Coordinates of C-alpha atoms in Angstrom, one line a residue:
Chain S
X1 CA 0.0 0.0 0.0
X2 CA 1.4 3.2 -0.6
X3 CA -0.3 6.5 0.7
X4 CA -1.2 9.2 -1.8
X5 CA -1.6 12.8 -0.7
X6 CA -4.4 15.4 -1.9
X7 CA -3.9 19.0 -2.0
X8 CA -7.7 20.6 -1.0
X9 CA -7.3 23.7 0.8
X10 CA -11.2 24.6 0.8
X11 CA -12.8 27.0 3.8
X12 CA -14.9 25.1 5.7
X13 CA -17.3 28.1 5.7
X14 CA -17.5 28.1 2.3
X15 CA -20.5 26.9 1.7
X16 CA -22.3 28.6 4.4
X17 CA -20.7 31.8 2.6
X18 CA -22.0 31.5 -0.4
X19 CA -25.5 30.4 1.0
X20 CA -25.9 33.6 2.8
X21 CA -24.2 35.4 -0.4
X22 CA -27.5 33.8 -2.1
X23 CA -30.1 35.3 0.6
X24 CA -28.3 38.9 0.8
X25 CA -28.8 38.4 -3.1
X26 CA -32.4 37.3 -2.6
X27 CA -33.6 39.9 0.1
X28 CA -31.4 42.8 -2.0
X29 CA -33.7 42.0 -4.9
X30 CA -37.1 42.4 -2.8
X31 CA -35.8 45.6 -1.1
X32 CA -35.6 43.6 2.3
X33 CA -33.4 44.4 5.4
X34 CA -32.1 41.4 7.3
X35 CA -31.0 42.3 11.0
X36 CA -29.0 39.3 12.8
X37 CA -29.8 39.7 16.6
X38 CA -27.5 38.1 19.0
X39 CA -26.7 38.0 22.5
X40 CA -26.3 35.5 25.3
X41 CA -29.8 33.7 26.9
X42 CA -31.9 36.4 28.5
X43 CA -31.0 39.2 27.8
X44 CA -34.2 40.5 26.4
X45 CA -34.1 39.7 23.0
X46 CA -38.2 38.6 22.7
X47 CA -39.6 41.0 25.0
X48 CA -37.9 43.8 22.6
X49 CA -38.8 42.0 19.7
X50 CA -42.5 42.3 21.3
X51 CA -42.5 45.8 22.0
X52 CA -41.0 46.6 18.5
X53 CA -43.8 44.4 17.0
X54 CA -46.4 46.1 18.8
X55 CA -45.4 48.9 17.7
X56 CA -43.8 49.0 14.2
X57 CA -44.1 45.6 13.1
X58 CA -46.7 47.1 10.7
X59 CA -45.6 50.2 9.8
X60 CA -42.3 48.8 8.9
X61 CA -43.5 45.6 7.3
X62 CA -41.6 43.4 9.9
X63 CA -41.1 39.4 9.6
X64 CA -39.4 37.8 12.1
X65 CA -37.5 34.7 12.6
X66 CA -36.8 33.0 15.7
X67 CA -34.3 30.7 16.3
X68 CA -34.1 28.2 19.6
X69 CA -32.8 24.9 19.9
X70 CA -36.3 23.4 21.0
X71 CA -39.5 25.0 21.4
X72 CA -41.3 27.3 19.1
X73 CA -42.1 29.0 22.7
X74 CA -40.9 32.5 21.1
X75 CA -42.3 32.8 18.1
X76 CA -45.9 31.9 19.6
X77 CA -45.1 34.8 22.3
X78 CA -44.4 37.6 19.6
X79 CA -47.4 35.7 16.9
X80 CA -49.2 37.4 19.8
X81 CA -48.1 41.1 19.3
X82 CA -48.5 41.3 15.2
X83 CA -50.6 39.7 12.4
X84 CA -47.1 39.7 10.7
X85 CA -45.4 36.6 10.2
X86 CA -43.2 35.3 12.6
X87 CA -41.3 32.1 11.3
X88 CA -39.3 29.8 14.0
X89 CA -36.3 27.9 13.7
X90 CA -36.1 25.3 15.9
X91 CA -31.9 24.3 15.1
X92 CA -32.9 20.5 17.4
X93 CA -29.9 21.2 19.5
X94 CA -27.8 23.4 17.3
X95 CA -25.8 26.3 18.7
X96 CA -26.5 28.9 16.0
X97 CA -28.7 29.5 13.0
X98 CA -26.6 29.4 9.7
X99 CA -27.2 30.4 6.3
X100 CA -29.2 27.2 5.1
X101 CA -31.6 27.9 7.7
X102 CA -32.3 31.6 7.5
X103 CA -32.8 30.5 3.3
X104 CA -35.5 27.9 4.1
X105 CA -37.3 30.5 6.5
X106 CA -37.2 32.9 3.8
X107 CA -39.4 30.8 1.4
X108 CA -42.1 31.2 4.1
X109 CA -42.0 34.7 3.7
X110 CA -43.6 37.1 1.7
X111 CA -40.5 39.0 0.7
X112 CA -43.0 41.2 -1.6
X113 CA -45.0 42.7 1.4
X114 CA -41.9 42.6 3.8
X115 CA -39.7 45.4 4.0
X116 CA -37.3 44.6 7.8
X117 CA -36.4 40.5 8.8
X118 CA -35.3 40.4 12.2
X119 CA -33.8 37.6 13.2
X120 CA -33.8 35.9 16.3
X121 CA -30.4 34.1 16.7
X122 CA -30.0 31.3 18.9
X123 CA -29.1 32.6 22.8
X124 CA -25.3 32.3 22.6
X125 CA -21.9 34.3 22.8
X126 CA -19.9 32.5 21.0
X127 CA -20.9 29.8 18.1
X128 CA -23.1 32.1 15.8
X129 CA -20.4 34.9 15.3
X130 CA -18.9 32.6 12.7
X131 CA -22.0 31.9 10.5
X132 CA -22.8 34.8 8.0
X133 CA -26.8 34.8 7.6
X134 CA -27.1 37.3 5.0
X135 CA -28.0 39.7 7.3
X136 CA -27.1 43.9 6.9
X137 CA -25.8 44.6 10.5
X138 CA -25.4 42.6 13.6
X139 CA -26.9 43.6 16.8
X140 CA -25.9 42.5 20.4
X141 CA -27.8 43.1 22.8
X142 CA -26.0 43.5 26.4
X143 CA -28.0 43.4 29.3
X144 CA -26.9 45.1 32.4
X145 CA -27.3 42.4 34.2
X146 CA -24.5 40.4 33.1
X147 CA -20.9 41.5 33.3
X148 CA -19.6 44.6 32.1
X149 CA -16.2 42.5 30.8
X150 CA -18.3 40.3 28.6
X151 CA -16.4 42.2 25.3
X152 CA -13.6 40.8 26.9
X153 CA -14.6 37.3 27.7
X154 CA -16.3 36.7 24.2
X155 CA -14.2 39.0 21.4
X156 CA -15.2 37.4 18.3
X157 CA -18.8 38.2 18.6
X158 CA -18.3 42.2 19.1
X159 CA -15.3 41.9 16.8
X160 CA -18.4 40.8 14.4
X161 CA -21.2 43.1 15.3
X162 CA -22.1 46.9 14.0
X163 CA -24.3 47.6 16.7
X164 CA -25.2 47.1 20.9
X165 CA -28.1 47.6 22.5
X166 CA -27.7 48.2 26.3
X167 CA -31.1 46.2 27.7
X168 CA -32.4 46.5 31.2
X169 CA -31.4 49.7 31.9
X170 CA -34.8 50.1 34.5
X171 CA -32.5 47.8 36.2
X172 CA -29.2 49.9 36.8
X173 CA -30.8 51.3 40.4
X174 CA -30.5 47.4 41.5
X175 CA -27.4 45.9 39.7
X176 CA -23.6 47.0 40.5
X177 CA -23.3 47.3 36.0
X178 CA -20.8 50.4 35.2
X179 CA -22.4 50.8 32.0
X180 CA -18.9 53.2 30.9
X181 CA -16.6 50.7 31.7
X182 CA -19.1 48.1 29.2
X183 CA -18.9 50.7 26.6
X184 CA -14.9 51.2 26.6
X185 CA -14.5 47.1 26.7
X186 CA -16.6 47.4 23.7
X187 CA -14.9 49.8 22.2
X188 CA -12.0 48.2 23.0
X189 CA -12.8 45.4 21.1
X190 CA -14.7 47.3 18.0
X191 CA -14.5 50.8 18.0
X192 CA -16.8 51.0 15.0
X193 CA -19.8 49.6 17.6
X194 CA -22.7 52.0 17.4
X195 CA -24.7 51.6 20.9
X196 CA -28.3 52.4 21.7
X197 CA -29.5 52.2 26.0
X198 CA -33.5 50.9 26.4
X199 CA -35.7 49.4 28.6
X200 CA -38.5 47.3 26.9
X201 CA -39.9 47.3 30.3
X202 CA -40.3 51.2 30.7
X203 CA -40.2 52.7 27.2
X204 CA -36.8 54.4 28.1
X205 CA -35.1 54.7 25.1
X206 CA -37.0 52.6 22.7
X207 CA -37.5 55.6 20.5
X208 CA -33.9 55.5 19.5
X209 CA -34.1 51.7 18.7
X210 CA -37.1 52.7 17.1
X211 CA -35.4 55.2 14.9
X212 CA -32.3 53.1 14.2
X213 CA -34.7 50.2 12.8
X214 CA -36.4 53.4 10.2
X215 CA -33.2 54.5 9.5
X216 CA -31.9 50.8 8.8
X217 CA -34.1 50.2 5.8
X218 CA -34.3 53.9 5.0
X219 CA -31.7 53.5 1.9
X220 CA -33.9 51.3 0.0
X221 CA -37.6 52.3 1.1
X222 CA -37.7 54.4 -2.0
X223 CA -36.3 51.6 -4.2
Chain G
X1 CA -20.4 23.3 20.3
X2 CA -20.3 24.6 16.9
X3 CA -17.4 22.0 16.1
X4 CA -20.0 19.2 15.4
X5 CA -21.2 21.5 12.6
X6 CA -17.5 22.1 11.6
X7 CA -16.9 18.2 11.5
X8 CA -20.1 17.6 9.6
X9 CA -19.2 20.1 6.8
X10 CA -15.2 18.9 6.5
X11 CA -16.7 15.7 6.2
X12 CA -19.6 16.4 3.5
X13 CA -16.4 18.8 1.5
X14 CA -13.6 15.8 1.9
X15 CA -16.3 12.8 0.5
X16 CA -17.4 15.6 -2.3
X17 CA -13.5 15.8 -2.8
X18 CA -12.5 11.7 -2.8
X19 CA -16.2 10.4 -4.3
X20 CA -15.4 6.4 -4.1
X21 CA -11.9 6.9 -3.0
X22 CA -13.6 8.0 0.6
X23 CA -13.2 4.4 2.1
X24 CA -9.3 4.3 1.5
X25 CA -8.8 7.8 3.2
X26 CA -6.7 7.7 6.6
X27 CA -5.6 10.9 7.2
X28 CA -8.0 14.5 7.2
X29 CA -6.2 17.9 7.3
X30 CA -7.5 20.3 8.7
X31 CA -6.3 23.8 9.6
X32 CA -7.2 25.5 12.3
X33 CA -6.3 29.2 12.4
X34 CA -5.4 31.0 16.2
X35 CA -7.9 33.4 15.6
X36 CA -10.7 31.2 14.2
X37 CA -12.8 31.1 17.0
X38 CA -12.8 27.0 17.0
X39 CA -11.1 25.1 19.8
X40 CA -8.9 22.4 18.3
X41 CA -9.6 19.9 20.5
X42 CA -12.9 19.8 20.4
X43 CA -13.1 20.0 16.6
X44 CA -10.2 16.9 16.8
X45 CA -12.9 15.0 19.1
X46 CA -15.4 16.0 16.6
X47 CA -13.8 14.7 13.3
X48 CA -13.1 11.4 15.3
X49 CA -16.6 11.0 15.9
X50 CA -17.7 11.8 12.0
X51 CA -14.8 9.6 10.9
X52 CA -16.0 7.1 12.6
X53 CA -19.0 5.8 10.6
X54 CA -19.5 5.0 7.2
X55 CA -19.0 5.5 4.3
X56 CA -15.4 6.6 6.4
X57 CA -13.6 3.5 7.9
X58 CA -11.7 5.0 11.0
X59 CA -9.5 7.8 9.0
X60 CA -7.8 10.5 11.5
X61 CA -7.8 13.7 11.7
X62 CA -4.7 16.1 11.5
X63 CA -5.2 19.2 13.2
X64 CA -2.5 22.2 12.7
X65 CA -2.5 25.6 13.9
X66 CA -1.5 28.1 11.9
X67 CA -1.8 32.1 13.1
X68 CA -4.6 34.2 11.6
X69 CA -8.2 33.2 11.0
X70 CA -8.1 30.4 8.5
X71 CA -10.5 27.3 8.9
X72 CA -9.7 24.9 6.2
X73 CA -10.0 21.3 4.8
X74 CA -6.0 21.3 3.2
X75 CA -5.1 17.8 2.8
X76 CA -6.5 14.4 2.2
X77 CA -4.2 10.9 2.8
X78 CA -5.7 8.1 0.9
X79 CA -4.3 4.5 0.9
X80 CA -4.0 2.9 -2.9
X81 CA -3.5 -0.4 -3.4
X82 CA 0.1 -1.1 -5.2
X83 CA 0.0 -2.0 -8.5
X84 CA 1.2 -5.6 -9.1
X85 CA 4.4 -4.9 -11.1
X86 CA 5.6 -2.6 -8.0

């Protein structure tokens, strides 16, 4: 026997790549914003999801998609705030949605009457920074009940993301969070990160999420 | 655990790559950059585990770490039978 050797050098993420190079392709050609929202488990990802819904899931011709690794527990909770479509993901144990994924979703949307997909990634710090969805921008959401040093802990995901959103913030009277020290570890990490502070529970600052969703689709709302 | 993915998809590329010839490989290649964001040993464990069922009949991975980001399938070691005249 004699051993041969084969010369492949072929990303791993290559496929996934091109997948979500075929859904940035797909929602470009409807007009359709895709937002990838990430952050660690309970940080308040569906309760602002269902204030947003409440809100401007019409006016903005919202979809979302929800990603879990069982349950469809989250897309029945915003179903509740919107006639708009809210499509889940359940990944059966996976980490992170990936591009295949976020493609199937799409064919149970109607990308004609949808103008902003926001998608609910799996609760996780670390595994879905490395898939690429097809998504415009990234969003983290940081609550202020967690530790201000999570930048720190988990790079690669702020490394990845174009904007934070600062949850809780009702909370801050109650929790020992330096929310300047969270921004400069950000920073530190990404100084491009664009930060919004709210509190789904109060209102406080939902306006400026609010505004940063209009302003996301903005550039091709006239197309 | 996003290594299980990782394993599944080196897999799917290095039977796409050896078709028939899958059976006879015994060695995988993988690089695995610093900065990839994939722990190597749990990747390794991983690849063991795919490797480990058919159409794949045991073949090992080879896990080196280069700097930088890189995360790829480079080399494939496949066993040929020698011809009779050898």
């Amino acid at each position: 026997m004699t051993v041969r050797t084969i010369e492949v050098r072929e990303r791993v993420m290559a496929r996934n790549d091109e997948l979500a190079a075929g859904v940035r392709a797909r929602l470009a050609e409807h007009g359709v914003v895709a937002l990838n929202l990430m952050s660690s488990p309970g940080s308040g990802k569906t309760t602002l999801l269902e204030r947003t819904l409440a809100v401007l899931g019409e006016p903005l011709d919202i979809a979302v998609v929800t990603g879990d690794c069982q349950t469809q527990n989250d897309a029945d909770r915003l179903a509740a705030h919107t006639a708009r479509l809210v499509q889940a993901v359940v990944t059966g144990g996976a980490c992170h949605l990936d591009a295949l994924q976020l493609s199937d979703a799409l064919d149970h949307i109607d990308l004609g009457k949808t103008r902003l997909i926001i998608v609910e990634n799996v609760g996780n710090l670390v595994c879905p920074a490395s898939w690429d969805l097809g998504e415009k921008s990234r969003v983290i959401l940081f609550a202020v009940t967690e530790g201000e040093d999570k930048p720190l802990k988990y790079p690669k995901m702020f490394e990845k993301a174009d904007w934070v959103v600062i949850t809780k913030t009702d909370l801050l009277p109650h929790v020992p969070f330096d929310v300047e020290r969270a921004v400069r570890y950000c920073l530190q990490i990404n100084p491009r990160l664009q930060f919004i502070h709210i509190s789904a529970m109060t209102g406080h600052g939902m306006n400026a999420w609010f505004d940063f969703l209009r302003q996301s689709i903005r550039p091709l709302a006239g197309v | 655990m996003h290594e299980l993915s990782l394993a599944i998809e080196i897999g799917r590329l290095a039977e796409e790559r050896l078709g028939a010839s899958v059976a006879r490989c015994v060695t995988v290649g993988v690089e695995v950059g610093a900065d990839s964001g994939v722990e190597p040993s749990a990747l390794e464990f991983c690849l063991e585990a795919v490797l480990s069922y058919p159409p794949w009949t045991g073949a090992k991975p080879a896990i080196t770490r280069p700097g930088g980001d890189a995360l790829q399938l480079t080399y494939l070691e496949v066993e040929d039978d020698d011809s009779p005249n050898d």
